[in-house]
Coordinates of C-alpha atoms and ligand atoms in Angstrom, one line a residue:
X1 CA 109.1 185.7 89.1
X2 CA 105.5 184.7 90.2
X3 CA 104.5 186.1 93.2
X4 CA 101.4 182.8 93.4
X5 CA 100.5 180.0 91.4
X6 CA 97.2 178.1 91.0
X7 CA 97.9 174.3 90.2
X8 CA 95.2 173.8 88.5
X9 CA 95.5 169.5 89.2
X10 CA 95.5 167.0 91.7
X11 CA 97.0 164.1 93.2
X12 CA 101.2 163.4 93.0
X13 CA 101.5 165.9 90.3
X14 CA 99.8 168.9 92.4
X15 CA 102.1 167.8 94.9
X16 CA 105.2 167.9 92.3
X17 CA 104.7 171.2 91.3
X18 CA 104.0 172.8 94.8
X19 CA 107.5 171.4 95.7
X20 CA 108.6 173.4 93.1
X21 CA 107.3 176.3 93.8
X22 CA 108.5 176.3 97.3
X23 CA 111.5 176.0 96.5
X24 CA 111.0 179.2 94.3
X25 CA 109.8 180.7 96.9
X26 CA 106.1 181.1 95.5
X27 CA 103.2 180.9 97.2
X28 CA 100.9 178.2 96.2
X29 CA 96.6 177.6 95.7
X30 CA 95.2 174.2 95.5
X31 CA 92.0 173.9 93.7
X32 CA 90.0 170.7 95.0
X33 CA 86.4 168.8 94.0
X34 CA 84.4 168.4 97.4
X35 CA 85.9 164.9 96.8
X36 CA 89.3 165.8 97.3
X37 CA 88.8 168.0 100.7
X38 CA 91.2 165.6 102.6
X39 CA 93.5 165.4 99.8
X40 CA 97.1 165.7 100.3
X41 CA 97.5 168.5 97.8
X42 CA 95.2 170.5 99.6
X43 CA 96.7 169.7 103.0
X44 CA 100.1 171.1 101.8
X45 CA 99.0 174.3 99.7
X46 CA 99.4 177.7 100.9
X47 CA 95.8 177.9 100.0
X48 CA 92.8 176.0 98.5
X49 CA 89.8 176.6 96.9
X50 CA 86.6 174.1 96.4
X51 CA 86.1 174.8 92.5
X52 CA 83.1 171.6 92.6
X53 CA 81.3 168.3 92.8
X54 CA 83.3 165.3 92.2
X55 CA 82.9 164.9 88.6
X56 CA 85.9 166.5 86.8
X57 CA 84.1 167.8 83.9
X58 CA 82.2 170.0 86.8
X59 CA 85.7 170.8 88.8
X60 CA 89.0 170.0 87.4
X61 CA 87.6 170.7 83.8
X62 CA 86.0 173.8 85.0
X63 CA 87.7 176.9 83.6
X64 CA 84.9 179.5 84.4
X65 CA 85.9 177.7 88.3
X66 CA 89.6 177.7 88.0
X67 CA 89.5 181.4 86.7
X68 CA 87.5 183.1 89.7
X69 CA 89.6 180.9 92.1
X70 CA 92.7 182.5 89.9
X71 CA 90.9 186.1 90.7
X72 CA 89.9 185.5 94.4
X73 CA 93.5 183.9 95.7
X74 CA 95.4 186.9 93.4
X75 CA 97.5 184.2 91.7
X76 CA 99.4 185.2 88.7
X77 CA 100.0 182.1 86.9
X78 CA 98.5 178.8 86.5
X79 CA 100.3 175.3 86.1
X80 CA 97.9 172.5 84.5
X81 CA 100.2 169.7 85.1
X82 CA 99.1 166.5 83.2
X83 CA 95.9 165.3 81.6
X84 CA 93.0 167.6 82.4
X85 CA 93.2 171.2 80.9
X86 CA 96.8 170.7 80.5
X87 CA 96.4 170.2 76.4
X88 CA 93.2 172.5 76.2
X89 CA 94.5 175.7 74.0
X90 CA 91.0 177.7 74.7
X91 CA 91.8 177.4 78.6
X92 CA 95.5 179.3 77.9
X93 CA 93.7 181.3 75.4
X94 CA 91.5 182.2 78.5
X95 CA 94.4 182.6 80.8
X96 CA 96.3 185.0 78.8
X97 CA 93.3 187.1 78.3
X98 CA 92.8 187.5 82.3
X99 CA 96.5 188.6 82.8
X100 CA 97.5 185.1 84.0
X101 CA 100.3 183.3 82.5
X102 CA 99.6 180.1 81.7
X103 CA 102.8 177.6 82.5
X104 CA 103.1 175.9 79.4
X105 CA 103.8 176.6 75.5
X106 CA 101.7 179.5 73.5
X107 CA 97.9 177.9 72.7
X108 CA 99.0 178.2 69.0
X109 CA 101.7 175.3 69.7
X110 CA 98.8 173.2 71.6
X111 CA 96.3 173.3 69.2
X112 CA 98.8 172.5 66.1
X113 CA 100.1 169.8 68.0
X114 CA 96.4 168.5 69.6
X115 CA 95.4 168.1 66.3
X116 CA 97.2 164.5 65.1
X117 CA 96.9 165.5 61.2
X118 CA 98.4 169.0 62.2
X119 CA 101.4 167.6 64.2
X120 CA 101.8 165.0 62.3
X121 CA 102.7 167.8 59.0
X122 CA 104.2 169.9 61.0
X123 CA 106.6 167.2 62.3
X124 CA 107.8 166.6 58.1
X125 CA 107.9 170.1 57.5
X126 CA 110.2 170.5 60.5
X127 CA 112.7 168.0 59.4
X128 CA 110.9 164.7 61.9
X129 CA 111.0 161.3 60.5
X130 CA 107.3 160.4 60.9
X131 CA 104.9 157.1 60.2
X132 CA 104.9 156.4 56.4
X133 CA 100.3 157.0 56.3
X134 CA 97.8 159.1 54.6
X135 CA 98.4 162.7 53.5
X136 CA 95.7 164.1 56.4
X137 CA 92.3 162.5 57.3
X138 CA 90.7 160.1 54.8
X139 CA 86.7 160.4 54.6
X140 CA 85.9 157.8 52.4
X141 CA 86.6 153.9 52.7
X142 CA 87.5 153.5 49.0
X143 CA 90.0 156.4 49.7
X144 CA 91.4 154.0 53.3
X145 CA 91.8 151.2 50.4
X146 CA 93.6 152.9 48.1
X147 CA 96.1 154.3 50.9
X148 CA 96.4 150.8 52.5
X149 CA 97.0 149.0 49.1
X150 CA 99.7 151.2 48.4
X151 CA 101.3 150.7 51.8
X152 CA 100.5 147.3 52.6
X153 CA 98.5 145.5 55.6
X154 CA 98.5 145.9 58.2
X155 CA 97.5 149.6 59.0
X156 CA 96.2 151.7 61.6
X157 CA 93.3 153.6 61.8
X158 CA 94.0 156.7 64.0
X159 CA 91.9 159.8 65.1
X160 CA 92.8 163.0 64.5
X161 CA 92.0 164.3 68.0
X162 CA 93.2 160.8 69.5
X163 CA 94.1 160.8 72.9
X164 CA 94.7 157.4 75.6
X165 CA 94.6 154.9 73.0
X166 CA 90.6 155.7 71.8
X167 CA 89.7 155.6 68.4
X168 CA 92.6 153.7 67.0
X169 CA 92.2 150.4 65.0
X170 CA 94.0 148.1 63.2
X171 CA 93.1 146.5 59.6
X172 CA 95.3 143.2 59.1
X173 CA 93.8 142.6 55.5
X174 CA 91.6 144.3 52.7
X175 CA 88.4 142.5 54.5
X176 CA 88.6 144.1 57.8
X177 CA 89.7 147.9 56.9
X178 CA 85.8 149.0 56.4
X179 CA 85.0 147.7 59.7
X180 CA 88.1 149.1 61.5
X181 CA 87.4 152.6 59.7
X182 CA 83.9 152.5 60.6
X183 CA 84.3 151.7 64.7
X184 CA 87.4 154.1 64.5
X185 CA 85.2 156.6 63.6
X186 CA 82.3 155.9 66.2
X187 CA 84.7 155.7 69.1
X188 CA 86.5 159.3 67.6
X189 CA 83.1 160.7 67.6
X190 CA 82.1 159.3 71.0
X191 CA 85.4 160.1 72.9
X192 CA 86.1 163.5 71.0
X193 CA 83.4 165.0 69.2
X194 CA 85.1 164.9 65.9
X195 CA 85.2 161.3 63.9
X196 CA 88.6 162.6 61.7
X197 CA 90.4 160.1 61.1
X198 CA 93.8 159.3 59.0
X199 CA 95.9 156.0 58.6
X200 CA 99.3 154.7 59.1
X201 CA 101.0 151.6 58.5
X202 CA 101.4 149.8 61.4
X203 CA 104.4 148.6 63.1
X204 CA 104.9 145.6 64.3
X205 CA 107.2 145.4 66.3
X206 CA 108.8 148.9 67.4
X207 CA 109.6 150.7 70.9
X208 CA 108.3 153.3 72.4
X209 CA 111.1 156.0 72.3
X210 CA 110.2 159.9 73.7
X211 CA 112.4 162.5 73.5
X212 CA 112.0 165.2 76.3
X213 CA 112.6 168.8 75.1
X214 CA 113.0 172.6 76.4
X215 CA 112.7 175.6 74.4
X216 CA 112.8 179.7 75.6
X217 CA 110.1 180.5 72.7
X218 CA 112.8 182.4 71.6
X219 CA 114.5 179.9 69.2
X220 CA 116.8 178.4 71.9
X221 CA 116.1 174.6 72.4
X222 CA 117.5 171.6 73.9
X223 CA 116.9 167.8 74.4
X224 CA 117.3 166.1 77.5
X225 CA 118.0 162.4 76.1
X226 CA 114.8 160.1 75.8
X227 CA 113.0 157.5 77.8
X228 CA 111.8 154.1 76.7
X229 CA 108.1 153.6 77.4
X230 CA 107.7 150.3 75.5
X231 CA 106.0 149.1 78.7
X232 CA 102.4 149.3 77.8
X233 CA 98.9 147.8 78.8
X234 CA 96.4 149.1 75.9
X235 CA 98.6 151.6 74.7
X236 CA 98.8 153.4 78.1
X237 CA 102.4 153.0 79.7
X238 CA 103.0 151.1 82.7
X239 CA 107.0 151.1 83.2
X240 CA 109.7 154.0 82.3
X241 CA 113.4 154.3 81.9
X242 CA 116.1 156.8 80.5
X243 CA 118.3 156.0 79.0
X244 CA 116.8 153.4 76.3
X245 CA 118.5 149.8 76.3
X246 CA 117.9 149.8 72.9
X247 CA 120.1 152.9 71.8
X248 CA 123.3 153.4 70.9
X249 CA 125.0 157.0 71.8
X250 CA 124.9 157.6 68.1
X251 CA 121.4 157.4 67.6
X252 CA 120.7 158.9 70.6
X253 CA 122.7 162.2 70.2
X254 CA 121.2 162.2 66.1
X255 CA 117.2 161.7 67.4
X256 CA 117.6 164.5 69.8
X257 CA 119.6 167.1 67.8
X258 CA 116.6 166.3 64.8
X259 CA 114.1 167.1 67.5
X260 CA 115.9 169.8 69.4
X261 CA 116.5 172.0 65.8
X262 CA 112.9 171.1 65.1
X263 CA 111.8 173.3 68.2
X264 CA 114.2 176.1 68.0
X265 CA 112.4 176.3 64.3
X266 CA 109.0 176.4 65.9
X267 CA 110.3 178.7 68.1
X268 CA 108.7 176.6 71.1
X269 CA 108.3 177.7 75.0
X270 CA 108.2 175.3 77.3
X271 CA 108.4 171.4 78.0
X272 CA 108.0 169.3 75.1
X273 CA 107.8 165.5 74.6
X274 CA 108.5 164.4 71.0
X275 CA 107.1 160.7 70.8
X276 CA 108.4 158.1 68.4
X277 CA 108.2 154.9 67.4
X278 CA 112.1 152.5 66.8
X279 CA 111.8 149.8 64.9
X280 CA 114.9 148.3 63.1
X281 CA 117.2 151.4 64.1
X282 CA 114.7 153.7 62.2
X283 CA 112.6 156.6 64.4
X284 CA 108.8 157.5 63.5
X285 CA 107.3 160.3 64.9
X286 CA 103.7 159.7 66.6
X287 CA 103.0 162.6 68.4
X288 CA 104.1 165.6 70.7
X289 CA 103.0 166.3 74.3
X290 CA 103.3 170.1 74.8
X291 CA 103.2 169.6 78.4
X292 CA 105.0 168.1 81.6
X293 CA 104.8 164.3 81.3
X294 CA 104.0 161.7 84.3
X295 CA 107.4 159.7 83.6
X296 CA 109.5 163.2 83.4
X297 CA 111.1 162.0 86.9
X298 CA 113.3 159.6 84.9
X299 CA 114.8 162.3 82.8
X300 CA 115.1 164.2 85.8
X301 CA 117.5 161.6 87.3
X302 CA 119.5 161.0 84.8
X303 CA 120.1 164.7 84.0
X304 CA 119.9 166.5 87.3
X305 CA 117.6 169.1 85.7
X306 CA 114.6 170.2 88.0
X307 CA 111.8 170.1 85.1
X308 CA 109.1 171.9 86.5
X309 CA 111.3 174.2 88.0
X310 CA 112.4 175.1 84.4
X311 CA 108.8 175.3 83.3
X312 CA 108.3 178.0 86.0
X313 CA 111.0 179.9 84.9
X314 CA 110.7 179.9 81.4
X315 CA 107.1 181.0 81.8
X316 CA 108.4 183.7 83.7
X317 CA 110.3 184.7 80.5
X318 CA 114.1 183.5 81.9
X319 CA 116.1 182.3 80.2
X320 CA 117.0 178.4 80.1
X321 CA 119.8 177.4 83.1
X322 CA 121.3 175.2 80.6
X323 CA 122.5 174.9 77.6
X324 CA 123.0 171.8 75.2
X325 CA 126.7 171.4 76.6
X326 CA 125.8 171.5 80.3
X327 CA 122.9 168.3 79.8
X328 CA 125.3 165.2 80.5
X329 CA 123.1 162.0 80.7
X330 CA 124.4 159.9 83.6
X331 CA 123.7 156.4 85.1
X332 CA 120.1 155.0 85.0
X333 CA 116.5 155.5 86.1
X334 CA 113.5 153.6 85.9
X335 CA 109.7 154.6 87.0
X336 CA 107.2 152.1 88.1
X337 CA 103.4 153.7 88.0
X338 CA 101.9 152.4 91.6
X339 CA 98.4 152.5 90.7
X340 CA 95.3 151.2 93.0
X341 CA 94.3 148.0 90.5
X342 CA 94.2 144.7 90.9
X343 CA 97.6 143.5 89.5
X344 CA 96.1 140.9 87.2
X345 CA 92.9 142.2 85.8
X346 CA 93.5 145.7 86.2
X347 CA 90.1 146.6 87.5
X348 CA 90.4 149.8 89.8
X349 CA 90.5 149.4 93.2
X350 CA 89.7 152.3 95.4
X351 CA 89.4 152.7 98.7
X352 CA 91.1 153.3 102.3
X353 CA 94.6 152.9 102.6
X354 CA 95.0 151.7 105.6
X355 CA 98.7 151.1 105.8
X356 CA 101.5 153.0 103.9
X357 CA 105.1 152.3 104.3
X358 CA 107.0 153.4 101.3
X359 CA 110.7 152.7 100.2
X360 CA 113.7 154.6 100.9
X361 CA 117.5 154.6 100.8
X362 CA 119.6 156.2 98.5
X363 CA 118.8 156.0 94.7
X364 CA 114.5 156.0 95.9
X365 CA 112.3 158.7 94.8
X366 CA 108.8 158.2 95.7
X367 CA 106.3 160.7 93.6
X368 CA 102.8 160.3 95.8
X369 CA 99.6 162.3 96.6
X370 CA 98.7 159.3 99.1
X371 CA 99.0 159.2 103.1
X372 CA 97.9 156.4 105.6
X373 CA 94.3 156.8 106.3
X374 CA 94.1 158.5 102.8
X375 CA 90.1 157.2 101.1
X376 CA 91.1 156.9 97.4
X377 CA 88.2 158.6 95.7
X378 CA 86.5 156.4 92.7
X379 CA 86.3 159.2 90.6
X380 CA 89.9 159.9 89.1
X381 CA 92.4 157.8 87.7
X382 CA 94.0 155.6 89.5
X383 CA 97.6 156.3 89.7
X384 CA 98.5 157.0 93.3
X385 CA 102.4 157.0 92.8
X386 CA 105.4 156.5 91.1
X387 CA 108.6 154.4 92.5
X388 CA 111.3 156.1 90.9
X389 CA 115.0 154.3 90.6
X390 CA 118.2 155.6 90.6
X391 CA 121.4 153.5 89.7
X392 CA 124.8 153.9 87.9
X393 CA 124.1 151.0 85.8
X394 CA 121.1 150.0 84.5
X395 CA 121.7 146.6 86.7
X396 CA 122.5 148.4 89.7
X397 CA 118.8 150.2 88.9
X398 CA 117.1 147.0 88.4
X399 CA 118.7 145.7 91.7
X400 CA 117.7 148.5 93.9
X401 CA 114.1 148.6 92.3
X402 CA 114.1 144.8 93.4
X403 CA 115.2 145.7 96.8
X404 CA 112.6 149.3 97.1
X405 CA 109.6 147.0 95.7
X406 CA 110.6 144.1 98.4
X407 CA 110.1 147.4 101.2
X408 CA 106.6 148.7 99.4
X409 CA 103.8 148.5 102.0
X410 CA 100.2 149.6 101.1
X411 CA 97.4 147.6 102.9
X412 CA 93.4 148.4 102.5
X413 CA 93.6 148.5 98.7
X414 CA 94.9 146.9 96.0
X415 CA 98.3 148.2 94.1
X416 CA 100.0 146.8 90.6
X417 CA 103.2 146.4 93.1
X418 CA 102.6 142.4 92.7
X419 CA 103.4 143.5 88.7
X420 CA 106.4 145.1 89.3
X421 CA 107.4 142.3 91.5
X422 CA 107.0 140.0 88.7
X423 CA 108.5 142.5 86.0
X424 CA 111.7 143.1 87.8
X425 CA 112.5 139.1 87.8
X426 CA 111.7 138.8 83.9
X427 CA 114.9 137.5 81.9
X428 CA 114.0 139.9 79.4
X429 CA 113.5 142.9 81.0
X430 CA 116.6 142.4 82.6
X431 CA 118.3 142.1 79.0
X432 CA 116.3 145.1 78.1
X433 CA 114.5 143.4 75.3
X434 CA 111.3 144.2 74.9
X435 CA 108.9 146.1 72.3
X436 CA 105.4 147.5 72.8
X437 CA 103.5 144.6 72.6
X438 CA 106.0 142.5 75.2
X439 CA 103.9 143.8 77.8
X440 CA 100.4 142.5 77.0
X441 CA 101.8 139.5 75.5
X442 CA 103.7 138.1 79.1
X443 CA 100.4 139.3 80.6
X444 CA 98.0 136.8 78.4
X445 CA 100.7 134.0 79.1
X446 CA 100.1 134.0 82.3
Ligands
ADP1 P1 97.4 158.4 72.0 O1 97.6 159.8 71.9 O2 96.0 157.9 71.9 O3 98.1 157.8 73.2 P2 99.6 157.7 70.2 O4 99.7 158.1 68.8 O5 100.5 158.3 71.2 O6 98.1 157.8 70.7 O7 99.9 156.1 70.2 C1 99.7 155.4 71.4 C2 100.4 154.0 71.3 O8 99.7 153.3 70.2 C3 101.8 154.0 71.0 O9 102.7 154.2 72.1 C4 102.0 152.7 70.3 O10 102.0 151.7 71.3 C5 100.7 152.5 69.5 N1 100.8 153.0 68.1 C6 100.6 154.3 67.7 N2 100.8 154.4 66.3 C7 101.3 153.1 65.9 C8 101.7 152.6 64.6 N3 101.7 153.3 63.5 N4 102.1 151.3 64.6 C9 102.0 150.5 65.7 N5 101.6 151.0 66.9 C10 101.3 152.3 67.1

């Protein structure tokens, strides 16, 4: 095992992690921006180290940083947690080559599955149902046409490197695919450096279904049932649960033997989150996440697995502590992301929190990096917690997430609590009937 581990992150997930790693009995460092000196994650690691100014590109992003603060605390392994360098292959490229393990699959299995076109292949070959689209990136617009007439309006237009929503585009008819290929393109070039792009026909109707995974990199795999994130405000997700309301056990136990065999073929180390879309009882692969997710906590729930716990030790090359047989899905949990936005426009809201009084109770797991007094920086995204729900039945979830947001007290700032408030007493999320674009939809009604 690790003797210490650099979390290379910040905010609830540095916090997540360290509470692993305490209870592994592993010593922790916390890297920080000068922004983050008071942060909570710094307050609670063994160590810390400044690794720059406020702008993550100059801090977070900073591998040449996060390496000597790897070489100047002794740490032997580095977890990236979520967004940042957690998908970058060159950083665990770099890792490996300084003797550090990086916690997370081989930087082969990130870059296949960083590149859209390449995942996207590689999910057919392994035996994934994917989105019926071009074979691989399409450079010309009389090539998009031909594709699009063969599939049928409307499509989507899709970046290779895509990532949060950017460069994606919808063509409705014959007349607006040049423009949608063209801005597609821009806004792939802006956001990623590389304007590859490829299409797909687009669904109109479908859920968001993910199924988490675990493999040994030795060819052992397993699934650990899915979450529905059909909750989403411009394609970034705003509400999770496990299991899906819209799955039957059938469905759910073929979806996650497809994905788990496809990873024991890949031979892949690691956390894993295969995402699909469901539409009309049929799955379509979008994308994988070859990383820890922010809604893992609802898996975790609802199978008593310890995910980052697991990471740790499979990185440390042991073996996983369960097998297919031992993962029994059971009762129901939803997570709400508590971010600091105004709950109707969105617009962030950072700040002093000058009050905090969060749920509790039994079934109420509170993910935060947050503390009263806490000055939310205005440089980082604005998630500052997640309300996660525990019930036996789905109703008995929605009834105690009524009751926990009812107890939510943060002052100074504002939170998308008020949303939650107004989800949880929706008819139809109480039947469980939604689809990706329910979301947006309620919100323009109102
Ligand atoms: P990103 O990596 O940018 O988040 P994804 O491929 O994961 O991109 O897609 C993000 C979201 O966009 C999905 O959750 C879904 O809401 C929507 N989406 C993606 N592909 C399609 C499609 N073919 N049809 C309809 N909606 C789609």
């Amino acid at each position: 095992m690790f003797d210490k581990v650099l979390i290379a992150n910040r905010g609830e997930i540095a916090l997540r992690i360290q509470r692993a790693c305490r209870e592994l009995g592993i010593a922790t460092v916390a890297v920080h921006s000068t922004a983050d000196a008071d942060a909570m994650h710094v307050r609670l690691a063994d160590e810390s180290v400044c690794i720059g100014p406020p702008p993550a590109r100059d801090s977070y992003l900073n591998i040449p940083a996060l390496v000597t603060a790897c070489e100047i605390t002794g740490a032997d392994a580095v977890h990236p947690g979520y967004g940042f360098l957690s998908e970058n292959a060159r950083f665990a490229e770099i890792l490996e080559e300084h003797k550090i393990t990086f916690i997370g699959p081989t930087s082969e299995h990130i870059r296949i599955m960083g590149d859209k076109i390449e995942a996207k292949e590689t999910a057919k070959r392994l035996g994934i149902p994917v989105v019926p689209g071009s074979n691989g990136a399409v450079t010309s617009e009389t090539e998009a046409m031909k594709v699009a007439k063969d599939m049928g309006f409307p499509v989507l237009i899709k970046a290779a490197a895509g990532g949060g929503g950017r460069g994606m585009k919808v063509a409705t008819s014959a007349a607006d695919l040049g423009t949608a290929l063209a801005t597609a393109r821009s806004e792939a070039k802006a956001a990623f450096n590389d304007d590859a792009v490829y299409i797909e026909k687009y669904l109109q109707k479908p859920r968001h279904i993910e199924i988490q995974v675990f493999g040994d990199g030795k060819g052992n795999a397993v699934h650990l049932g899915e979450r529905d994130c059909s909750l989403q405000r411009r394609h970034q997700k705003v509400l999770e649960e496990s299991p899906s309301p819209a799955l039957n056990a059938a469905q759910r136990q073929k979806i996650g033997n497809t994905v788990a065999d496809a990873m024991r073929k890949l031979k892949y180390r690691g956390a894993g989150t295969v995402e699909f879309l469901f539409e009309d009882g049929e799955f379509y692969f979008i994308e994988m996440n070859t990383r820890l997710q922010v809604e893992h906590p609802v898996t975790e729930m609802v199978t008593g697995a310890d995910l980052v716990l697991e990471q740790i030790r499979v990185a440390a090359g042991l073996p996983l502590s369960f097998t297919q047989d031992d993962i029994e899905l059971k009762g129901h949990a939803i997570e709400c992301r508590i971010c600091a936005e105004n709950p109707r426009d969105f617009r962030p809201s950072p700040g002093q929190i000058t009050y905090w009084h969060p749920p509790g109770g039994l079934g109420v797991r509170v993910d935060s990096g947050v503390y009263q007094g806490y000055r939310i920086p205005p440089y980082y995204d604005s998630l500052i917690g997640k309300l996660i729900i525990y019930g036996k039945t789905r109703n008995d979830c929605l009834m105690r997430l009524r009751r926990a947001l009812s107890e939510f007290v943060i002052d100074g700032i504002e939170t998308t609590i008020p949303l939650f408030q107004d989800l949880v007493r929706d008819p139809d999320i109480a039947d469980g009937v939604y689809d990706i674009h329910w979301l947006e939809k309620h919100l323009g009604m109102k």
